[in-house]
Each structure stands twice: as structure tokens, then as C-alpha cells.
XYZ file of C-alpha atoms in Angstrom:
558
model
C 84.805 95.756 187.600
C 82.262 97.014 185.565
C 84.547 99.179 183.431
C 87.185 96.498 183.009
C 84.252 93.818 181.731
C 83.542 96.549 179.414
C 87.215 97.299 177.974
C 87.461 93.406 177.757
C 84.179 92.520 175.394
C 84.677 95.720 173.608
C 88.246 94.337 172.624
C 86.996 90.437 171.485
C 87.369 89.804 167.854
C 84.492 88.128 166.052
C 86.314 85.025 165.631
C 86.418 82.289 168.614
C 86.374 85.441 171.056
C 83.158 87.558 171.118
C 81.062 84.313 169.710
C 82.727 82.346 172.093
C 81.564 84.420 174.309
C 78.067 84.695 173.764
C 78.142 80.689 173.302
C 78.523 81.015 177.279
C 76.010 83.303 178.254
C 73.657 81.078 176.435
C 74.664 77.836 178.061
C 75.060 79.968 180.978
C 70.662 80.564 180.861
C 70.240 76.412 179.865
C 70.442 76.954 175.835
C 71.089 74.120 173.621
C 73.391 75.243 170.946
C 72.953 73.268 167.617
C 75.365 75.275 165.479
C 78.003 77.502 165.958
C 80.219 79.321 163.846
C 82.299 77.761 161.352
C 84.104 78.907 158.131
C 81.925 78.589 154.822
C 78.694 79.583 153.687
C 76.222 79.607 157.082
C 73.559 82.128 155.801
C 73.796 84.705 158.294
C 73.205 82.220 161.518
C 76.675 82.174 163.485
C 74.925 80.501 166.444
C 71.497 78.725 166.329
C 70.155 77.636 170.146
C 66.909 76.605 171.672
C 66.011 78.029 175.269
C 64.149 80.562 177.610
C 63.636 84.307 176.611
C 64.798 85.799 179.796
C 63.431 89.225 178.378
C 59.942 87.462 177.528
C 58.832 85.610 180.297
C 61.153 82.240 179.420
C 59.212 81.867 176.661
C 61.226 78.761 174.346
C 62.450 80.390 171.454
C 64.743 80.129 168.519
C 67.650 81.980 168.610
C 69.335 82.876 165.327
C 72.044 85.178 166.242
C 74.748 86.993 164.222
C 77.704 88.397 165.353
C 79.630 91.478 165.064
C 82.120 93.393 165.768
C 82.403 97.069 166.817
C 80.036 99.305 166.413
C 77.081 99.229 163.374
C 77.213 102.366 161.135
C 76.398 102.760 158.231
C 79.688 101.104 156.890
C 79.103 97.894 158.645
C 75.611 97.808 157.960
C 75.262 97.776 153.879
C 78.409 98.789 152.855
C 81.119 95.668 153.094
C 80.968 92.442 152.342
C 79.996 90.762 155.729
C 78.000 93.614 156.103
C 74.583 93.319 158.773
C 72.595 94.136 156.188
C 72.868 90.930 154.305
C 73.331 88.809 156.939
C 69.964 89.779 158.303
C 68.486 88.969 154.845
C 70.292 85.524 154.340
C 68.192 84.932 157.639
C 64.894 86.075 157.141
C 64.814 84.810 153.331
C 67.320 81.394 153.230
C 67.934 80.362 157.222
C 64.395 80.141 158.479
C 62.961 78.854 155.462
C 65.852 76.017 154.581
C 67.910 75.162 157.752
C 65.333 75.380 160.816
C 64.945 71.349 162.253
C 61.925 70.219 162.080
C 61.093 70.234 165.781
C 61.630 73.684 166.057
C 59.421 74.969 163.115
C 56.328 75.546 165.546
C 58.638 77.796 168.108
C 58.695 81.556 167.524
C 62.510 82.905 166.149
C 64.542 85.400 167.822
C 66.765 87.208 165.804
C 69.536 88.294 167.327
C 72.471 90.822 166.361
C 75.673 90.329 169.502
C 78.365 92.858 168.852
C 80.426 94.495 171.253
C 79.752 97.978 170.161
C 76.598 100.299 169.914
C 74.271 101.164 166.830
C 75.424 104.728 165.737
C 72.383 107.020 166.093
C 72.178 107.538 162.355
C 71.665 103.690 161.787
C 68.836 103.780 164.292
C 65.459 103.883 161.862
C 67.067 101.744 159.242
C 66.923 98.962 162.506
C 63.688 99.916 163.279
C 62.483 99.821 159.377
C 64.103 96.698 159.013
C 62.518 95.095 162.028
C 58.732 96.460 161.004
C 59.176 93.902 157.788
C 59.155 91.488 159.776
C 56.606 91.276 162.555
C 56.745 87.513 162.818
C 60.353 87.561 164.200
C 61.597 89.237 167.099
C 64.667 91.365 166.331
C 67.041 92.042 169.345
C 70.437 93.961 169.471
C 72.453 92.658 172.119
C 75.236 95.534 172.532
C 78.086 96.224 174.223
C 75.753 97.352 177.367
C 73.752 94.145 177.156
C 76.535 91.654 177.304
C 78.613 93.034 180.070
C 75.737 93.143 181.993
C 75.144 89.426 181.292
C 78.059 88.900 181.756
C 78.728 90.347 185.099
C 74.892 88.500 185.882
C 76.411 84.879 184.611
C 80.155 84.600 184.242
C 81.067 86.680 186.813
C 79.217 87.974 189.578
C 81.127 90.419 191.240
C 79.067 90.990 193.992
C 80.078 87.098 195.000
C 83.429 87.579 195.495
C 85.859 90.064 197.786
C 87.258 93.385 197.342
C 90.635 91.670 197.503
C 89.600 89.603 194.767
C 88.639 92.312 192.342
C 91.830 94.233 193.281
C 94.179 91.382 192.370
C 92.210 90.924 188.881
C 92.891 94.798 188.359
C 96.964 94.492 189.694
C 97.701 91.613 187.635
C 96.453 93.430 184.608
C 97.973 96.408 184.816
C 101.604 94.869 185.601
C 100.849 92.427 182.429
C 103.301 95.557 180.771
C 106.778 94.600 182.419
C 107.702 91.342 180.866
C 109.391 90.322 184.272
C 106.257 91.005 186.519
C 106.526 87.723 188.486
C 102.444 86.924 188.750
C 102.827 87.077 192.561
C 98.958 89.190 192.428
C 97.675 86.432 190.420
C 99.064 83.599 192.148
C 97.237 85.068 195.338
C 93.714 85.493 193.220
C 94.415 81.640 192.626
C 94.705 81.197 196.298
C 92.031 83.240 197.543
C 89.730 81.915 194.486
C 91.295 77.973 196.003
C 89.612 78.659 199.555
C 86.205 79.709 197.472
C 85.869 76.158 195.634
C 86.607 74.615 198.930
C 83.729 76.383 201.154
C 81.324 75.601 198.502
C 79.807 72.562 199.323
C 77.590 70.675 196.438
C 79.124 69.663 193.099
C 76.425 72.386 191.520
C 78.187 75.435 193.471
C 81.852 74.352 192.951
C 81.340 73.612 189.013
C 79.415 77.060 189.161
C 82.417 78.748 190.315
C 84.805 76.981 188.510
C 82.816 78.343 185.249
C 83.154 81.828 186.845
C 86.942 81.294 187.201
C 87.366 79.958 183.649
C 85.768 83.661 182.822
C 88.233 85.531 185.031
C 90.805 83.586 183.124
C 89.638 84.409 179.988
C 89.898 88.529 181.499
C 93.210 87.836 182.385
C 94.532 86.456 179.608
C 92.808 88.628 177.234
C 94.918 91.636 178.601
C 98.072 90.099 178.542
C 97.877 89.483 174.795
C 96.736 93.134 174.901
C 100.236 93.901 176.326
C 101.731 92.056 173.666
C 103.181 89.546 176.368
C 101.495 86.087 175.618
C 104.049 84.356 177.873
C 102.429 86.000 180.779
C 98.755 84.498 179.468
C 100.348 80.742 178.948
C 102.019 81.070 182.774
C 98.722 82.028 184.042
C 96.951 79.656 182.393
C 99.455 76.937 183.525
C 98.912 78.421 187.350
C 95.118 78.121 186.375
C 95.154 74.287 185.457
C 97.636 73.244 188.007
C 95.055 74.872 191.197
C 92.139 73.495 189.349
C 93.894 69.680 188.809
C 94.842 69.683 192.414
C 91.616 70.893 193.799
C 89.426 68.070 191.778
C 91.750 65.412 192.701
C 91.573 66.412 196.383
C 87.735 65.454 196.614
C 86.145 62.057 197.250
C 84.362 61.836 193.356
C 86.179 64.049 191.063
C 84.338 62.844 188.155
C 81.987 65.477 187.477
C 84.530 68.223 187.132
C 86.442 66.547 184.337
C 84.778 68.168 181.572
C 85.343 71.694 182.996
C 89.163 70.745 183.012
C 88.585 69.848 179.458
C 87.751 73.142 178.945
C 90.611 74.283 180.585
C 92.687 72.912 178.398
C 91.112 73.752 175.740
C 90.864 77.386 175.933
C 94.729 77.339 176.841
C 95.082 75.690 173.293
C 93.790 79.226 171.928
C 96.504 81.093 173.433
C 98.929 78.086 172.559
C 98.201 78.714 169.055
C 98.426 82.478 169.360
C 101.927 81.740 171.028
C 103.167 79.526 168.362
C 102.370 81.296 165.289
C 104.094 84.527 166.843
C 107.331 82.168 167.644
C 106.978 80.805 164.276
C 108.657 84.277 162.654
C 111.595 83.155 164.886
C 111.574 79.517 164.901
C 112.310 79.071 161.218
C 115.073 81.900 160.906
C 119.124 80.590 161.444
C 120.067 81.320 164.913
C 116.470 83.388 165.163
C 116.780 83.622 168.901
C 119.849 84.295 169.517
C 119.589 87.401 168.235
C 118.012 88.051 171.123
C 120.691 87.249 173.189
C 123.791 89.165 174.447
C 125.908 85.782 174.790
C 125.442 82.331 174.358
C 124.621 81.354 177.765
C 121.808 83.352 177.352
C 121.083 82.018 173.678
C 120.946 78.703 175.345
C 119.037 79.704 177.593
C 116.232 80.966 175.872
C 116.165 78.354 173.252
C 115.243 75.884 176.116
C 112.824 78.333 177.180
C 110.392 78.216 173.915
C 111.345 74.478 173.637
C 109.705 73.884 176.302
C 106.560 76.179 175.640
C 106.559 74.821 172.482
C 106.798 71.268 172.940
C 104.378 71.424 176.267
C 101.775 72.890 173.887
C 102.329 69.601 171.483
C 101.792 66.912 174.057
C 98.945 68.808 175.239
C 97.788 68.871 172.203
C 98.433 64.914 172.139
C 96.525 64.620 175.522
C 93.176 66.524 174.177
C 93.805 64.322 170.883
C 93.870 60.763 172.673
C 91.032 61.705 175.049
C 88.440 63.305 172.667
C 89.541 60.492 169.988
C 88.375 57.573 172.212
C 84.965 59.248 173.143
C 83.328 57.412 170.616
C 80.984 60.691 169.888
C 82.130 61.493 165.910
C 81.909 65.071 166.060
C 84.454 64.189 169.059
C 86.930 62.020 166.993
C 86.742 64.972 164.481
C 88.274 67.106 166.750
C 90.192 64.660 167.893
C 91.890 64.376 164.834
C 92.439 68.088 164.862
C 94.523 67.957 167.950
C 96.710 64.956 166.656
C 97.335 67.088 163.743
C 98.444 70.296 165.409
C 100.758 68.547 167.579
C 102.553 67.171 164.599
C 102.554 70.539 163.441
C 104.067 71.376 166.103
C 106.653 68.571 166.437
C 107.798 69.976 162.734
C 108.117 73.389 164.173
C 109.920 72.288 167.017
C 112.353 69.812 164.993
C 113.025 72.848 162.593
C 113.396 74.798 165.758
C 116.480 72.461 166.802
C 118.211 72.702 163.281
C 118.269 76.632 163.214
C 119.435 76.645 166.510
C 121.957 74.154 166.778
C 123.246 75.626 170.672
C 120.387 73.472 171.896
C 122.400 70.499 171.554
C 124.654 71.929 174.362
C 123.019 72.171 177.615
C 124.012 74.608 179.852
C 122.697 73.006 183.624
C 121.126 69.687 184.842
C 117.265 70.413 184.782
C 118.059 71.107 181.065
C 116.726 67.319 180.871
C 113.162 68.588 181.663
C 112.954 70.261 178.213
C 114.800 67.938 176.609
C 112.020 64.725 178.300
C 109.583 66.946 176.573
C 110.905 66.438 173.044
C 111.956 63.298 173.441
C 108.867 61.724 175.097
C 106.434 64.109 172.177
C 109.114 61.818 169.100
C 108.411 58.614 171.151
C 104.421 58.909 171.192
C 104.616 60.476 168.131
C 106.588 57.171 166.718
C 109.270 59.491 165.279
C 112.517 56.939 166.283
C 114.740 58.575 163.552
C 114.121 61.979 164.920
C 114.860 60.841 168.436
C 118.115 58.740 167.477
C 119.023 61.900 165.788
C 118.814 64.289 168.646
C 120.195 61.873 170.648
C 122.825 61.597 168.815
C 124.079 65.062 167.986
C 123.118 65.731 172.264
C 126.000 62.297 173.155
C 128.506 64.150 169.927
C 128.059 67.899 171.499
C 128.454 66.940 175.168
C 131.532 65.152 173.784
C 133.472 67.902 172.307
C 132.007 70.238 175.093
C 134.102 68.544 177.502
C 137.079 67.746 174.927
C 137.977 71.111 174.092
C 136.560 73.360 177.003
C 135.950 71.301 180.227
C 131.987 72.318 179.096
C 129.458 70.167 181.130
C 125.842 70.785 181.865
C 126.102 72.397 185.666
C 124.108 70.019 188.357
C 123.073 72.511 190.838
C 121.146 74.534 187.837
C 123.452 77.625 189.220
C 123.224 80.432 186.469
C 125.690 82.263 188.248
C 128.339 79.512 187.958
C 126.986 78.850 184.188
C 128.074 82.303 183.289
C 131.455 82.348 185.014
C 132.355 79.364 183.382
C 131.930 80.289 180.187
C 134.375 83.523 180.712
C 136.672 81.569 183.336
C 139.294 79.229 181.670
C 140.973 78.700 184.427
C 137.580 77.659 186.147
C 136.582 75.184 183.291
C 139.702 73.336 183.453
C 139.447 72.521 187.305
C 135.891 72.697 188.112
C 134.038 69.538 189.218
C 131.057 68.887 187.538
C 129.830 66.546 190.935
C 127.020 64.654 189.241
C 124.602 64.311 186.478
C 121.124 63.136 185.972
C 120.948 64.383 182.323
C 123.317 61.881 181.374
C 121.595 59.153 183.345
C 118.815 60.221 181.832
C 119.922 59.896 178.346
C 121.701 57.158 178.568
C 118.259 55.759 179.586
C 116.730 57.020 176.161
C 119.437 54.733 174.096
C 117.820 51.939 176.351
C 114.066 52.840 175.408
C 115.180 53.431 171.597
C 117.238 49.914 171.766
C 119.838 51.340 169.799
C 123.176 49.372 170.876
C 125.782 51.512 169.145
C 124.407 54.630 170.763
C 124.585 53.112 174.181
C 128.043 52.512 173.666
C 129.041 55.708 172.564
C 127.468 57.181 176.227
C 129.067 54.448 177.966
C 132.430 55.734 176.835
C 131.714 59.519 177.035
C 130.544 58.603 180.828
C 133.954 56.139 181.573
C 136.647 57.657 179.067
C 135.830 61.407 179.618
C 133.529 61.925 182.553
C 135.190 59.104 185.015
C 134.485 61.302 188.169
C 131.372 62.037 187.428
C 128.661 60.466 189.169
C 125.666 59.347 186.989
C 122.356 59.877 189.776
C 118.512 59.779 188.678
C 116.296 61.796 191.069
C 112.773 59.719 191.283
C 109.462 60.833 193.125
C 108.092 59.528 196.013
C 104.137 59.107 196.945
C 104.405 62.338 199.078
C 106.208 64.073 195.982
C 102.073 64.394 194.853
C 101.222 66.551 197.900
C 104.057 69.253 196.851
C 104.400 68.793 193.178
C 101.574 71.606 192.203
C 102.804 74.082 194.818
C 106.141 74.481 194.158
C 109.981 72.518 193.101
C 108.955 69.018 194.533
C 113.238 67.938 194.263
C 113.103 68.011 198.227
C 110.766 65.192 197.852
C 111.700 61.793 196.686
C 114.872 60.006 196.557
C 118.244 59.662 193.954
C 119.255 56.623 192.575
C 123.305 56.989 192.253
C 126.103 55.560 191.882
C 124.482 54.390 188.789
C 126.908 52.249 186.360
C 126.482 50.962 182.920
C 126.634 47.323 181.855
C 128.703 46.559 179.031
C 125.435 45.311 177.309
C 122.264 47.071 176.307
C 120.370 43.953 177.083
C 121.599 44.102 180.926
C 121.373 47.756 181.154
C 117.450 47.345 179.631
C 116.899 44.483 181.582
C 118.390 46.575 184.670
C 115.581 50.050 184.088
C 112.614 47.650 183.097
C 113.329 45.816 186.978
C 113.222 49.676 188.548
C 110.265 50.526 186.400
C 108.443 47.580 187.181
C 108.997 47.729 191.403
C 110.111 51.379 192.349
C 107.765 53.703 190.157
C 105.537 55.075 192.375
C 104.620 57.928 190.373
C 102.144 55.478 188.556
C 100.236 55.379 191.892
C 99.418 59.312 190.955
C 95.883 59.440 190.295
C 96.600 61.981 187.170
C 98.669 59.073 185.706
C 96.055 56.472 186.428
C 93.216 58.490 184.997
C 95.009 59.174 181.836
C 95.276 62.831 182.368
C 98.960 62.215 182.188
C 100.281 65.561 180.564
C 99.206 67.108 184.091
C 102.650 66.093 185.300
C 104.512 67.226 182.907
C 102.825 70.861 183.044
C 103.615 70.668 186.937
C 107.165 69.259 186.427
C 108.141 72.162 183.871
C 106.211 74.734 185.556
C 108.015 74.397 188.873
C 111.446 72.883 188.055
C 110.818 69.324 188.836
C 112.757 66.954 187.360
C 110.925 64.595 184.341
C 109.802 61.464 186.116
C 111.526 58.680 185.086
C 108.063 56.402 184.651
C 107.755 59.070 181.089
C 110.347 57.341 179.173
C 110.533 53.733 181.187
C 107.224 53.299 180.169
C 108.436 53.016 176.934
C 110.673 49.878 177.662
C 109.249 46.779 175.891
């Protein structure tokens, strides 16, 4: 384990990565961090923190460290512009003198230098003639050596966990090359890792571990972006969130442990981002994915795919935004703010998305509606009603001439076999029976929530004119749909409203979903719907298949 800390730090970039993680192993030892790094002018400090000097008898110091990357030469240490050198003198000369609060003027300073490399032996008497100018400050290096065996100390403690543990952290990373490895070795860390939190007894020991498992994460992840597969990372991550959501709800006072899913979260924004700008070279190009496709089944296919990475990122991004935004804490609503605005940068991307790859608006099978929830619920909170009657729109005018000219539906047992046949088969098309639909309900539910009479209409008669046998069904959770929902496809669970038939009115048919919302929705008894954590359900329902629960959109209904 040693060696793979050691590959890990040594391949963190200075930005958000190797500061990030030096931000731990300070909170790690009881620091209070008053800055951290941030673009602009900061005078050499990238983290200032208060707290004990483990190497000087816990001694309360100031802690001005810069960090670096790689090794210091003598390149990196006068010879560029963010160069050691001057950082160390914007320190001594501006920092300490300017930008130290006044309750910490009496405490002695620590100067510290994190990178995740080693001073080159030909560097090593400028460091020492650097540090003899100075005899009031203590100058440290903290290198590659020192933090992975903090590290190991603080975040991760090997010796604490199993054999079988450490060998599952090394087999997941080294299948993180094949771009079909299915995650079965980290899925069993998860599990093994699940009957750790729930031996520990005290809330000190379980948040304790959980910090330790937000650092194996971190491992994980870290090398599969190495492999140049970030889907892997964002499954994981997903698989992370899920165990962790269902193992603080399972305890009497899951309070405490909210801010550690915060973090959660939040670190799987990071990869988000990394994910998104990476799709964004094929997002924005005409018919960009399917030229990764050897038909258009499987062009469909894969533009529901990063849909619904995509969009999941974006109302995650909304969750962070409304939670953080009603803290009342400013620096809070600041970030906040942040959030709100990346997931309407991500709604654009997503939109644009949709336009260059117009095969969306034909849906191949039934859980196709769980991507397409995702869109349409991110539009709704995002009060985009134009965008939404547009989708909705071109979705009721595709389906249309789908079935018109090629007996096309959306297939309800989700059978990718069958998909594929019929779009070679002819003969099959024309006498196949499509059984049922829940899409359609489901959309057909939308024109209710957007109160948009024409459009309601226009479904009515696709579902009576064209689809007459069809049978329109909603699938709907049950209470004991919780107990299975993080675990695996929760459709066994739960019962199916069919039969279903539309009014000639809107009003009726409104009136009609707002009396079902209002005394059969028991997925509002879930506690991560009652505690606002709400986006928890939609990870699990996309993650394992489940179909979007209804109480998304009816919630909507005025």
C-alpha cells in the first residue's frame, strides 16, 4: 500500500489535488485553516492554518505553506515564474509582515514547502542558505516521503483494515484499463468497508472511518482518470454515495454525518467537471457521438448514456446549490451561487447536446424515461418551460412518425436484443406488440405539470389514434421499495398503475394526477426526500435502473 500511496501523491497536480490534499492532513492533526488557495495575487501563502507542531512537541504554530509540484531543482526553484524562490520571499518580506491576523502575531511561523517530489541534491545548500536568513522562522520541506507517510498515519491507516481490503483497492485499479471492467472488486471493498462502519460503535469512530473511505475514494478515482476512463471514477463514486446514504440513514441520529456526505458530493463534483469538459469536445459537434457508433441503436444508446451523466451532474449540482445557499454562512451562499451557476452551464450543454443529436428524440426502450425525468425535472427547477414544451414536443412529433412509417416504439421490457432485431426486421416491426408503456404515461404526465392543453391533446391522439392497443401503465414505489432501492433494480418492488386512460380535458386529467399525488405517494415518506437530500433518489434510480418516481414531476402540479 505503501507504494501505491506513493504513485498516487506523486501524480496530484498543484491545483485542488495535492493542496487539497495537504488541507486534510492538517484538519486531519486539529488545524484551523484560514486561507486556502485561490486564483490571484496570495503572496506565496497557498494555505495559512493555526495548530500543533507534531514534529515540535504540539507547539501552536503558524503555518504558511506553499505548494508544489514535482520535484525542486534548480528550474523550479529560481528559474520560472511560480518559481520557490520567490514564493519563499513574497513570504518572508510581504505575508508575515502584511497579512498575519492579529491574534496570531505573538505565535512562532512555520514555513512550509508541500510538494510531492524531492529536493534534487544540487538544490540542497541553496535550502539550507536560504533557511540560515531566517532564524526566526522555521523552514520545513514536506516531500513526497513526508506526506505519504502522513498520509498512511491519517487518511488511511492500513494497518486498520484487512488484507482483503488492500487487495481489492489494488484489483480495482489495475482493471481501471478495460473500459468494460464491471467494478465487481470495488463493489466488494464497498461491502467489506459497509460491515467496518457498522462494528464501529461511537459517532467519533464511524465519521473517522468514513474520512478514511473518502481517501480511498479519492485513490480510486485518481487512477481511473489515470487510465483515461473517468466513467469508471463517476460509477465509483456513485457506488460510494449510494453505501454511504444508506448506511447514515440506517442509524437512530444521522445528523452528524451529513457534512461528510457533503463532502461526498462535493469531491464527486471534481470529477463531474473533469467529465464534462472532456464530453464537451463531443457535445457541441453535429451527430458528435454517433460517430462512435456502428448503428443507430447504438447511437441512441449512447446519447442517453451521457444524458444522463450529464444531466445527473446538473441537479447535483442544483442539490449542493439549494443546500449551501440556505446556510445563511456568506462564504456558503458564495458557493452556493457557484453551484447554481454550473448547473445552468450544464443545462446549456445538455440542451445543445439534444440539438446536435437529434436521435435522442427517439427512444429506443421504456426505462429511456429515466434519462429523459432527468432533463425534464433539471428545465422544471430550473424554470426553463419553453425548453421543456420544446422537448416535449419534438419527443410526442418523433414517437409519432416512429410508429407512422416503421411500427418504431420504445420497447417495454428494456430488451436490447429485441431493440436491435427490430430495427433490421421489417417483418418484425410491422407485427410486433409493443404490450405497454410507462414512457408515454409518463409524458403525457409532463403536458399535465407544464399545463399546456394543446400538447395534451396531441398525446391523447398519438395514444388513441395510433397506439390503441397499447396499454399506458406507471410503475410507482412502495415503502419497502427504500430497503432495495440502493442495492440493486428496485422494479420488483412497488406496484403499476394501468389501464391508465386520458380525459378529454387537461383540467380532469390534472385534477386526476394531483388526487394520486396527494394520497398514493409514498415515496415522500423516504427520509432522503423529507430531509431535502432529494437528488439521492435520483442517483439510486439511474444508477440501478429504477424507474423515475412519479412524486419528481407530480410535485410540480399546482
Amino acid at each position: 500500500m505503501r507504494l501505491l500511496l506513493t504513485e498516487y501523491i506523486s501524480s496530484l497536480k498543484e491545483d485542488q489535488e495535492l493542496d487539497k490534499l495537504v488541507q486534510d492532513l492538517l484538519k486531519a492533526d486539529g488545524f484551523e485553516i484560514f486561507t486556502t488557495p485561490e486564483r490571484g495575487r496570495q503572496y506565496g501563502v497557498d494555505i495559512y492554518a493555526v495548530g500543533p507542531d507534531k514534529e515540535d512537541d504540539n507547539i501552536k504554530k503558524v503555518h504558511l505553506i506553499t505548494v508544489k509540484q514535482g520535484d525542486i531543482d534548480r528550474r523550479t526553484w529560481n528559474n520560472e515564474v511560480s518559481s520557490l524562490r520567490p514564493s519563499l520571499d513574497d513570504i518572508t518580506t510581504v505575508f508575515i509582515r502584511n497579512n498575519l491576523s492579529f491574534e496570531h502575531r505573538n505565535l512562532p511561523i512555520k514555513i512550509v514547502v508541500a510538494f510531492n517530489g524531492r529536493l534534487k541534491q544540487g538544490l540542497q545548500q541553496d535550502w539550507r542558505a536560504y533557511g540560515e536568513r531566517f532564524p526566526d522562522y522555521n523552514l520545513t520541506l514536506w516531500n513526497i516521503d513526508w506526506l505519504v507517510n502522513a498520509a498512511n498515519k491519517k487518511l488511511f491507516n492500513e494497518e486498520a483494515f484487512s488484507g482483503e481490503v488492500r487487495s481489492l483497492i489494488h484489483r480495482s485499479i489495475i482493471y481501471f484499463r478495460d473500459p468494460d471492467y464491471d467494478l465487481r472488486d470495488f463493489s466488494r471493498l464497498l461491502l467489506l468497508l459497509r460491515e467496518e462502519f457498522r462494528i464501529k460503535k461511537s459517532a467519533r469512530h464511524k465519521i473517522k472511518l468514513i474520512k478514511q473511505l473518502h481517501f480511498i475514494l479519492a485513490i480510486v478515482v485518481k487512477y481511473a482518470e489515470l487510465e483515461n476512463n473517468l466513467k469508471h471514477a463517476l460509477e465509483c463514486s456513485e457506488k460510494y454515495i449510494l453505501m454511504l446514504w444508506q448506511e447514515i440513514d440506517a442509524l437512530d441520529d444521522s445528523r452528524p454525518y451529513f457534512g461528510e456526505l457533503f463532502s461526498a458530493l462535493m469531491n464527486r463534483t471534481e470529477v463531474q467537471l473533469r467529465y464534462i469538459k472532456k464530453l464537451g469536445r463531443v457535445a457541441y459537434v453535429q451527430d458528435g457521438f454517433g460517430r462512435f457508433a456502428g448503428d443507430s441503436v447504438a447511437y441512441t444508446y449512447k446519447v442517453y448514456e451521457q444524458l444522463g451523466i450529464l444531466t445527473l451532474a446538473g441537479l447535483e449540482f442544483l442539490q449542493l446549490s439549494e443546500a449551501l445557499s440556505s446556510s445563511g454562512d456568506p462564504h456558503l451562499n458564495e458557493v452556493g451561487s457557484a453551484y447554481h451557476a454550473q448547473s445552468l452551464d450544464v443545462l446549456s450543454m445538455v440542451l445543445r447536446c439534444i440539438e446536435n443529436n437529434s436521435i435522442f428524440y427517439s427512444p429506443r426502450e421504456d426505462s429511456h424515461l429515466i434519462e429523459i425525468n432527468l432533463i425534464l425535472i433539471l428545465l422544471k427547477k430550473l424554470n426553463r418551460q419553453d425548453d421543456l414544451r420544446t422537448i416535449l414536443q419534438e419527443l410526442h412529433d418523433q414517437l409519432a412518425e416512429g410508429v407512422i412509417l416503421s411500427n418504431i416504439f420504445p420497447v417495454f421490457d428494456n430488451n436490447k436484443r429485441t431493440v436491435a432485431e427490430l430495427e433490421v426486421d421489417y417483418q418484425k416491426r410491422l407485427s410486433y406488440d409493443y404490450q405497454s408503456s410507462n414512457l408515454l404515461a409518463c409524458l403525457c404526465e409532463w403536458t399535465a405539470v407544464l399545463g399546456d392543453e394543446g400538447l395534451y391533446r396531441q398525446y391523447k391522439l398519438l395514444k388513441e389514434k395510433l397506439l390503441p392497443s397499447i396499454d399506458l401503465i406507471l410503475w410507482c414505489p412502495l415503502l419497502e421499495t427504500k430497503e432495495s432501492m440502493f442495492d440493486c433494480n428496485a422494479m420488483d418492488t412497488g406496484y403499476s398503475l394501468s389501464n391508465i386512460t386520458l380525459p378529454d380535458s387537461l383540467t380532469e386529467f390534472q385534477s386526476l394526477t394531483k388526487t394520486e399525488f396527494d394520497e398514493n405517494t409514498f415515496e415522500n415518506e423516504f427520509s432522503f426526500m423529507k430531509s431535502g437530500f432529494w437528488v439521492i433518489g435520483l442517483i439510486a434510480n439511474r444508477h440501478f435502473r429504477t424507474y423515475t418516481f412519479p412524486a419528481y414531476w407530480r410535485q410540480f402540479l399546482s
